[in-house]
XYZ file of C-alpha atoms in Angstrom:
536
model
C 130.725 110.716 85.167
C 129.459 112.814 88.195
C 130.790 112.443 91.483
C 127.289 112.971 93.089
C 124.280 112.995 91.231
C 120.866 114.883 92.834
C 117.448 113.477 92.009
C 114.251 114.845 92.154
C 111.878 111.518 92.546
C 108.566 111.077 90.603
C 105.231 111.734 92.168
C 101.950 109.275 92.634
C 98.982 112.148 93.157
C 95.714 112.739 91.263
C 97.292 116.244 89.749
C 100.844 117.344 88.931
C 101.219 121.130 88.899
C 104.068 121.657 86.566
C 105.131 125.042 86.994
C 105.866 124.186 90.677
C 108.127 121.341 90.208
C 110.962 123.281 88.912
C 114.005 121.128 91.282
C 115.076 124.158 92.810
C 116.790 122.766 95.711
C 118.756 120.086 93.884
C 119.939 123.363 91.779
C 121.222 125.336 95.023
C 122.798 122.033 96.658
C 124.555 121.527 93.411
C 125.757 124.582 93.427
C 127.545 124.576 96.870
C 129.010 121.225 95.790
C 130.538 122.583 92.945
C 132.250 125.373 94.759
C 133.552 122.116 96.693
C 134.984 120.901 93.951
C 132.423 117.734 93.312
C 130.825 117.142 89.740
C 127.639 117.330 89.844
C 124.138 115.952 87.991
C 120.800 116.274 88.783
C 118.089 113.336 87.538
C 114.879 115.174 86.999
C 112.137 112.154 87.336
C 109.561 114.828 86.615
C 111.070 116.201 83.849
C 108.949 114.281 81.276
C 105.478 113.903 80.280
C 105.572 110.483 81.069
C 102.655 109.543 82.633
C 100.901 106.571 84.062
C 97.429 105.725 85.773
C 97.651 103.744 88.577
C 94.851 101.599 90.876
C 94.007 103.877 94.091
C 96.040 102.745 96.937
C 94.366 100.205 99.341
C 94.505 102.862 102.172
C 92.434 105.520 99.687
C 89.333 103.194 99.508
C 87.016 105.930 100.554
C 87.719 108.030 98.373
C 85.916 106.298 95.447
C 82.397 107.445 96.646
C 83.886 111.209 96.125
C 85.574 110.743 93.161
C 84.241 107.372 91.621
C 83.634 108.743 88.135
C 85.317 110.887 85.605
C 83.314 114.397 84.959
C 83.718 116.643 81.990
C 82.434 119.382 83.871
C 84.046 122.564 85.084
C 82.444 121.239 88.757
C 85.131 118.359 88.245
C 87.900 117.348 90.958
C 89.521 114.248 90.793
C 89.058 110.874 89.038
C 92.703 108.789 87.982
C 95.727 108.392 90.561
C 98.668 108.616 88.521
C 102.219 107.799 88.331
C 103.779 111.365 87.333
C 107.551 110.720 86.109
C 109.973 108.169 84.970
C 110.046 104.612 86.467
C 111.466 103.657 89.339
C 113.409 101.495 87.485
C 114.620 103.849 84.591
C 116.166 105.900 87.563
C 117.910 103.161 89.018
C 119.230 102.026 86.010
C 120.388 106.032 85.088
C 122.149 106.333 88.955
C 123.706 102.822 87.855
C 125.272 104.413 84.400
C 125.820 107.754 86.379
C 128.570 105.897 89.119
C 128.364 108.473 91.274
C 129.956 107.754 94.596
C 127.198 109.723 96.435
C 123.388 109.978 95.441
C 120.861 112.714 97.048
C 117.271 112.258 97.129
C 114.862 114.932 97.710
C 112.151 114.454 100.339
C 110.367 117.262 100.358
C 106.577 116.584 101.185
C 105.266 113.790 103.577
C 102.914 112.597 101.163
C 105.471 111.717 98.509
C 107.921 110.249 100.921
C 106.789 106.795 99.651
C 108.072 107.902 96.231
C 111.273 109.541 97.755
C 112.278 105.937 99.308
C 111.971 103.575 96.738
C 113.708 105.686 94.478
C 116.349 104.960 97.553
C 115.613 101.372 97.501
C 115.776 101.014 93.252
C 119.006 103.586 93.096
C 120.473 100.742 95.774
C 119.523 97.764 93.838
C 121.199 99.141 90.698
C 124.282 100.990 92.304
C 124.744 98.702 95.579
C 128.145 100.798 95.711
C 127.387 104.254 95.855
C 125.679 105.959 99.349
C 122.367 107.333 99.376
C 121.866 110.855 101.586
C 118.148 111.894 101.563
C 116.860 115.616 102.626
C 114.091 117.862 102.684
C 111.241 118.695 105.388
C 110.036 115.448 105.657
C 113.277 113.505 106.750
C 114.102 117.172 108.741
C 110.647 116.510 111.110
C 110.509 112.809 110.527
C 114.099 111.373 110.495
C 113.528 107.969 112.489
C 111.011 106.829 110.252
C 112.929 107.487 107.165
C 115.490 105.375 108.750
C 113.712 102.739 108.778
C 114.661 102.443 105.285
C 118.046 100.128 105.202
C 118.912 101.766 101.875
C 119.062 105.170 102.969
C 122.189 105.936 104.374
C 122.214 109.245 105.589
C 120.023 112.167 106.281
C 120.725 115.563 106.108
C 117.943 118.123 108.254
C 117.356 121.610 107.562
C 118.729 123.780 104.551
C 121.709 121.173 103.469
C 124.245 123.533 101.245
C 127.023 123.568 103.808
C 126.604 120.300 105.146
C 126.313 118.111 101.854
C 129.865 119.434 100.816
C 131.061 118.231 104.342
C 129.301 115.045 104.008
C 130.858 114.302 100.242
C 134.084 115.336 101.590
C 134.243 112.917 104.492
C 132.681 110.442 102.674
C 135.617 110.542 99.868
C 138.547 111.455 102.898
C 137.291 108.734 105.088
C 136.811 110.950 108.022
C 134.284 111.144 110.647
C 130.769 112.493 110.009
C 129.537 113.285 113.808
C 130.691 116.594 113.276
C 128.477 117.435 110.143
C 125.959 119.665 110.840
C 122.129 117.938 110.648
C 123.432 114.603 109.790
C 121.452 111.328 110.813
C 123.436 108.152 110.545
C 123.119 104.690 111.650
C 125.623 103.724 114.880
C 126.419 100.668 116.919
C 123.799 102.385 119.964
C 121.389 103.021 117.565
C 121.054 106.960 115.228
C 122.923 109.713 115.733
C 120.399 112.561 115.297
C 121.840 116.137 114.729
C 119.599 119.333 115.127
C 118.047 120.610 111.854
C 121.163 122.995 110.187
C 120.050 126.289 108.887
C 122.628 129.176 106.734
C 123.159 132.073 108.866
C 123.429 134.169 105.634
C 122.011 132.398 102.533
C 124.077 135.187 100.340
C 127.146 133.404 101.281
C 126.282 130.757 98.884
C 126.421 130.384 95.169
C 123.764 131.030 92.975
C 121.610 128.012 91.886
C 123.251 125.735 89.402
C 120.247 126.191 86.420
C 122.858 124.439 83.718
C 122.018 121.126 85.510
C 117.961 121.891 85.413
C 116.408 120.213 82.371
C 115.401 124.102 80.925
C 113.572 122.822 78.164
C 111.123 121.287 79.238
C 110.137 124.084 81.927
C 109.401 126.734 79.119
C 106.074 128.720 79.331
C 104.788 130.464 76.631
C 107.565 130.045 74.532
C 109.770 131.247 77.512
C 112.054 129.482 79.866
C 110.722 129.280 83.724
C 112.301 129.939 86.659
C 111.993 129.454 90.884
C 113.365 131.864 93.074
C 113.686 132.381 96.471
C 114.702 135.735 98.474
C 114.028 134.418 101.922
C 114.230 132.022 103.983
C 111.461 131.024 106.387
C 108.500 133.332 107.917
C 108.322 135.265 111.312
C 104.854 134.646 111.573
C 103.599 131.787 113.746
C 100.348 130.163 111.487
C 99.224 127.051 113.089
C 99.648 124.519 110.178
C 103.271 125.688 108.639
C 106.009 123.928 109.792
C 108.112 126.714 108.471
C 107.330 129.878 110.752
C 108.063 131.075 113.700
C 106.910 128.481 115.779
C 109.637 126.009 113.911
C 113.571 126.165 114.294
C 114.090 127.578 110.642
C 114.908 131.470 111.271
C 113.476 134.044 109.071
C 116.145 135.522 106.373
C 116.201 137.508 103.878
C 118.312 137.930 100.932
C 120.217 141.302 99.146
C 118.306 142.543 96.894
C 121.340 142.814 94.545
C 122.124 138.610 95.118
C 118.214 138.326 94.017
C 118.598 140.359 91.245
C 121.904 138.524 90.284
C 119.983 135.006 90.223
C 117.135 136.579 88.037
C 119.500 137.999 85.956
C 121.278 134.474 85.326
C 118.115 132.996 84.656
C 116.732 135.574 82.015
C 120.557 135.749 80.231
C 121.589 132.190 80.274
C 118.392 130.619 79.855
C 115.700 132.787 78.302
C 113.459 132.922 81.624
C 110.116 134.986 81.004
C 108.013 133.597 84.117
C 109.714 133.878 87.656
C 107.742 132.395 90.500
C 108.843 133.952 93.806
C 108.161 130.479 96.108
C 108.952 132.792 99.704
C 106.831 131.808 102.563
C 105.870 135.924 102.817
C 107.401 137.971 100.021
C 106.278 140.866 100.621
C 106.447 141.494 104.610
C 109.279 144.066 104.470
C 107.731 146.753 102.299
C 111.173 148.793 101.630
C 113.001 145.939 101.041
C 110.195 144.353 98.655
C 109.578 147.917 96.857
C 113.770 147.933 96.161
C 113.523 144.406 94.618
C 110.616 145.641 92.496
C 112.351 148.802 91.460
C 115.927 147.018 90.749
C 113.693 144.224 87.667
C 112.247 146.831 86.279
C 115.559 149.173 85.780
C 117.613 145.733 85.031
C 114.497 144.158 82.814
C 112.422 146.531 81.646
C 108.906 147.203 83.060
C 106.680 144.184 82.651
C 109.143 142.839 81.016
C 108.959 139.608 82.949
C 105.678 137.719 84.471
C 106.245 137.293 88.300
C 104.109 135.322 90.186
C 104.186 134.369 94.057
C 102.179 131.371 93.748
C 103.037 130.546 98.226
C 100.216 133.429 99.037
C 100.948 136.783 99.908
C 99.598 138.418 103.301
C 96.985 141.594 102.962
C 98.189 143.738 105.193
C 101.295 143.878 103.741
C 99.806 145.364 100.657
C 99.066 148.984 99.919
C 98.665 151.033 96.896
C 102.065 151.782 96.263
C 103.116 148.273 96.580
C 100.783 146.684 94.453
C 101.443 149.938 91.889
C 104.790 148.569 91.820
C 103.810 145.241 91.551
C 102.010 145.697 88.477
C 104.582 148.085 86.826
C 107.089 145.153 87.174
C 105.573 142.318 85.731
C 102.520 140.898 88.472
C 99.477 139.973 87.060
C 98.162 138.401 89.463
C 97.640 138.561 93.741
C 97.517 135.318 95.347
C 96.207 136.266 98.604
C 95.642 134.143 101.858
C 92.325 135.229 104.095
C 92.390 131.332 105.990
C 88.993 132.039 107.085
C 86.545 135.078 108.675
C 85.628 133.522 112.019
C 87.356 134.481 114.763
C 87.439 131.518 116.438
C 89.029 129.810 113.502
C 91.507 132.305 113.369
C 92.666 131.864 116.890
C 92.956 128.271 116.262
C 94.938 128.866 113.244
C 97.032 131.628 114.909
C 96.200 134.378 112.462
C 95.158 138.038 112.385
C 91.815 138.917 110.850
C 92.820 140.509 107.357
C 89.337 141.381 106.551
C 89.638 144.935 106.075
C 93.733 144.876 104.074
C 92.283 142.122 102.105
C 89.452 144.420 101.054
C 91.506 147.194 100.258
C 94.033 144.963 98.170
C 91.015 143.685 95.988
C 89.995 146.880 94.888
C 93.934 148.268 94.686
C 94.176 144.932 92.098
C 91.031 145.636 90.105
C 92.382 149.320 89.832
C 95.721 148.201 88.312
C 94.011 145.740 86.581
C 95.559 142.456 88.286
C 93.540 139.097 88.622
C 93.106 137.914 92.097
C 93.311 134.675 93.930
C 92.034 134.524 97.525
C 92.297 131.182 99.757
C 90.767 130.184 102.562
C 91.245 126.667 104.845
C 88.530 124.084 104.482
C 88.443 120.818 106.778
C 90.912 121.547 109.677
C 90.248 119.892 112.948
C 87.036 121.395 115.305
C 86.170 123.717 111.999
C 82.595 124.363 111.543
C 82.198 123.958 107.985
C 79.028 126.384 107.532
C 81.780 128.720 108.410
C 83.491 127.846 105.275
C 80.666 128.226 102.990
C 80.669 131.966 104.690
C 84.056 132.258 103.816
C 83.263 131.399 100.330
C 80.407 133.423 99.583
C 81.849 136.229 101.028
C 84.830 135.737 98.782
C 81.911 134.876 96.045
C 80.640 138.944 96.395
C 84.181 140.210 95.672
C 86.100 140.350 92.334
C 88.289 137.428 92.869
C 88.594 133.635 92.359
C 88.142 131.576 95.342
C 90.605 128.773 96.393
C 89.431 126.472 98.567
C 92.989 124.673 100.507
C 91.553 121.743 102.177
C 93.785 121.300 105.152
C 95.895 118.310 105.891
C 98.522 117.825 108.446
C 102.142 119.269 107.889
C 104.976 117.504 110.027
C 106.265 119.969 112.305
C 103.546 122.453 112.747
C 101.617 122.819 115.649
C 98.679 121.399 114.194
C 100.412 118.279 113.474
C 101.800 117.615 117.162
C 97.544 118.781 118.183
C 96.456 115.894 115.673
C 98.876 113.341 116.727
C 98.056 114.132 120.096
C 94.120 113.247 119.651
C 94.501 110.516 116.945
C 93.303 112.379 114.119
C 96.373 111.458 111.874
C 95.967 109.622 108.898
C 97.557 106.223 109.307
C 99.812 106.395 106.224
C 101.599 109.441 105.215
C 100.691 109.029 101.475
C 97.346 110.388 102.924
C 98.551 113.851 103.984
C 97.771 116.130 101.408
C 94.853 117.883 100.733
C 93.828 115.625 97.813
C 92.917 112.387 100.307
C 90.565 114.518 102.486
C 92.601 113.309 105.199
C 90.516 114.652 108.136
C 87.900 111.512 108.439
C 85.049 113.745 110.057
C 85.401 116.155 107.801
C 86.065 115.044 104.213
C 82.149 114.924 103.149
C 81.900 118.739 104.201
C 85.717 119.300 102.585
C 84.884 117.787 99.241
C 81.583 119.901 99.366
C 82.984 122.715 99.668
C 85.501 121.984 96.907
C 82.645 121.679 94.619
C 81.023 124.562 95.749
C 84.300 126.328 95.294
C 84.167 125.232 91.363
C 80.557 126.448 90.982
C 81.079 129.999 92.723
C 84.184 130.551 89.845
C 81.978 129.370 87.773
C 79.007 131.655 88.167
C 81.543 134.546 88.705
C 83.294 133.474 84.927
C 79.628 133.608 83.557
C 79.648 136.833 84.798
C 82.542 138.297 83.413
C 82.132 136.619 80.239
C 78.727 138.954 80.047
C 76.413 135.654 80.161
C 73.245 135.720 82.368
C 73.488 133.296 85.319
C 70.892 130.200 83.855
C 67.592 129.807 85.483
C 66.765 126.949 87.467
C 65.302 124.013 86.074
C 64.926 120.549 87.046
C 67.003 117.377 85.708
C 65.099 115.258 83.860
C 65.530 111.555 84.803
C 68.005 109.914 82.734
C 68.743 113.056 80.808
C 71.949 112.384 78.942
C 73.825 115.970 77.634
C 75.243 115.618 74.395
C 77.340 118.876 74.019
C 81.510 118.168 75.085
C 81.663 121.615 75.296
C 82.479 121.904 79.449
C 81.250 125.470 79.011
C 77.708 124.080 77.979
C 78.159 121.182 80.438
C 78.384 123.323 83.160
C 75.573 126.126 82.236
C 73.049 122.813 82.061
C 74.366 121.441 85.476
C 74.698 124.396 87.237
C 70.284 125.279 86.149
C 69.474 121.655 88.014
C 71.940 122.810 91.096
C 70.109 126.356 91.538
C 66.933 124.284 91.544
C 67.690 121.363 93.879
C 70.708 122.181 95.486
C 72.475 118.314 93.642
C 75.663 118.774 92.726
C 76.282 116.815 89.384
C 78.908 115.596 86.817
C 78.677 114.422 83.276
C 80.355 111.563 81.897
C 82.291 111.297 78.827
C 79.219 109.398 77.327
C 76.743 112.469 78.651
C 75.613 110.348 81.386
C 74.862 113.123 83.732
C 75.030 111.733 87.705
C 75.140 112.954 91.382
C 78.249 113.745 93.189
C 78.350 113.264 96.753
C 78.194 115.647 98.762
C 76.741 117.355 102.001
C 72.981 118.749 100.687
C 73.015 120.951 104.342
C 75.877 123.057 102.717
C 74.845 123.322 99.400
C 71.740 124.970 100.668
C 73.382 127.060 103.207
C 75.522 128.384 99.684
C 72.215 128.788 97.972
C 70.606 130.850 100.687
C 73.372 132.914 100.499
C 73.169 133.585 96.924
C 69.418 134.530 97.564
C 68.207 131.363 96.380
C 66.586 129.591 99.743
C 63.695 129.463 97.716
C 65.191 126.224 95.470
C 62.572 123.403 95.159
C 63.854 120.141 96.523
């Protein structure tokens, strides 16, 4: 039996991206512990295809006039709220068989901090014995509310692989714990509140633990999957992270030999094809980047592997020879970040205009034959949203596929302090994420410009696919499709949106109906396609 075990808690959301739930983390904590001397096990709740729907939470009432019917369309978002994961219960039963003196629970986004304490609250009920630590950024920004919960014992802020060995060990030694770096814990006066820890050097730790990672069920293409990360933080100050400059987390970067050493124990010991670089910026410091490049392709063979830095990369810091190298050693595709074109967004959001790099970068991609992924921010607070459908059809006239972010509020940025400050927060956490449209004077234009968003990649996939776009036509009333091919769905829909500027769905039956939306920015899109002509 373990000494500690780690979990990794389920997750109540519309979507699950799998690739992106590899527990990372829990790997590198477990590996520090080890070197302590601790054995270790790490409960994966979302390792499973266990799945669940669930009845939209009270507070999420208004979202069922935005997504109040399922749509077999490619213009689809959102329909079922889902319980991603094993039970609650199954994982308080499995921390009761583990008896580990010491359970960890990772709290990584706000919006899933509901999840992240009753797995405290069941792992308590079933193992009254053992003490709970919880970490991650939301207990980091957040820590008196997550006190709140009686069965969470301690909280660890900031990056916790020195401090959870010193918390195990004075936990098992019966020493004291004011000394622990980052540690919250209850106290006669109230909680003792550290500072947020950081490592100085993250290359003084041991390699993630991957043995403890469920490998199986991560594979890709036949392939095991792997997360890696080569630095620590970002030195730019963007007004919704909470992990730049403006925050207390440091920007770090690994070796480039201790990088290569984790890929390498990744692709050896457990078959790993896909690596997904999850940096904040990967590719700000061009020599150091280009030497990482050049040391996988001489230790793995060119393309050998398919890398992927799924955070968003920043244009400038791509030029031909980078993205040359990029391709040579396994990229495929750019996931670039533009945030928006107007300048007074920018200054609120506290970034550069990369206009001109992210130009360059598109056509450097389409030369080396990479896919490209451009985002911008949709729905942040005093944005003009016929700037965003700008943004998008700019992005629209370019070879790439538009991602539309719709903004929420991250604890710890600056544009979470702004929105406290004027009483534009959500009043649950479970609604910050970009899924709840959680700006209230916004979320008609947000989940219109979602929709758009689906239609533009649409039109652009017609394109490359060498089919004509279809000419408008009206919708007949009560018109029912019969086709389930979404292809076909969408070619129909998309002739009565040219034509009227109604954004529709189909239902499984071939009901077709209206989603709604905000008809002022449809049109703006349409006029901007050359299309102000539509009949209404």
């Amino acid at each position: 039996m373990p000494d500690i075990l780690l979990i990794q808690p389920p997750v109540r959301d519309f979507y699950l991206t799998v690739k992106r739930t590899i527990p990372y983390g829990p790997a590198c904590l477990a590996a520090s512990l080890i070197r302590s001397g601790f054995s270790v096990a790490i409960l994966d709740a979302l390792a499973t295809s266990k799945v669940r729907d669930l009845k939209m939470p009270s507070g999420m009432d208004y979202l069922h006039p935005f997504y109040k019917k399922a749509d077999f369309s490619p213009f689809a978002l959102f329909h079922r709220f889902r319980h991603f994961g094993y039970s609650f219960e199954h994982i308080g039963n499995q921390a009761r068989q583990s008896g580990a003196f010491l359970v960890g629970i990772s709290s990584l986004f706000t919006a899933y901090s509901a999840e992240a304490l009753e797995t405290a609250r069941m792992v308590k009920k079933f193992h009254p014995d053992c003490r709970i630590v919880m970490g991650g950024h939301h207990p980091t920004n957040l820590p008196e509310a997550v006190m709140e919960c009686k069965s969470v014992d301690f909280l660890i802020r900031g990056e916790g692989e020195a401090a959870l060995p010193l918390l195990a060990e004075s936990l098992k030694e019966g020493r004291s714990l004011k000394d622990i770096p980052g540690i919250v814990f209850r106290k006669n006066s109230g909680l003792h509140i550290s500072p947020p820890t950081f490592m100085e050097n993250p290359d003084d730790f041991p390699l993630p633990a991957l043995h403890l990672i469920r490998q199986h069920y991560y594979r890709r293409k036949g392939r095991g999957s792997a997360v890696i990360v080569s630095s620590r933080g970002c030195p730019m100050k963007c007004s919704y992270c909470a992990v730049g400059a403006s925050s207390a987390l440091r920007y770090r970067r690994r070796f480039v030999i201790s990088v290569l050493r984790e890929i390498g124990q990744a692709v050896k010991e457990h078959d790993a094809g896909f690596i997904d670089f999850e940096d904040e910026n990967l590719t700000l410091h061009k020599e150091w980047f280009l030497g990482l490049l050049k040391g996988i392709r001489e230790e793995f063979g060119a393309s050998a592997l398919e890398l992927r830095a799924m955070n968003g990369l920043f244009p400038p810091s791509l030029d031909e020879e980078v993205i040359c190298a990029m391709k040579q050693s396994g990229f495929r595709t750019l996931n670039l970040s533009l945030g928006s074109l107007s300048a007074e967004q920018l200054r609120r959001f506290r970034r550069p205009d990369v206009r001109p790099a992210l130009e360059n970068a598109i056509v450097l991609a389409e030369k080396y034959g990479l896919e490209t992924v451009c985002y911008i921010i949709v729905g942040a607070p005093g944005q003009n949203a016929e700037d965003s459908v700008r943004d998008l059809l700019y992005l629209f006239q370019k070879n790439v596929l538009a991602g539309i972010s719709v903004w929420y509020p991250a604890p710890g940025s600056e544009d979470y302090e702004k929105a406290r400050q004027q009483g534009l927060l959500p009043d649950s956490y479970a609604r910050m994420r970009s899924s709840t449209l959680p700006l209230a004077r916004a979320r008609n234009d947000a989940v219109t410009l979602l929709r758009l968003g689906r239609i533009a990649n649409f039109m652009k996939a017609l394109r490359d696919r060498g089919e004509n776009i279809p000419s408008p036509a009206p919708c007949p009333p009560e018109m029912h499709i019969k086709t389930f091919s979404r292809h076909e769905n969408g070619r129909e829909l998309l002739r009565f949106f040219l034509y009227d500027g109604k954004i529709r769905g189909i239902s499984r039956e071939g009901e077709i109906f209206e989603h709604q939306t905000a008809p002022k920015l449809s049109q703006i899109f349409l006029s901007g396609l050359g299309l102000s002509q539509c009949r209404k």
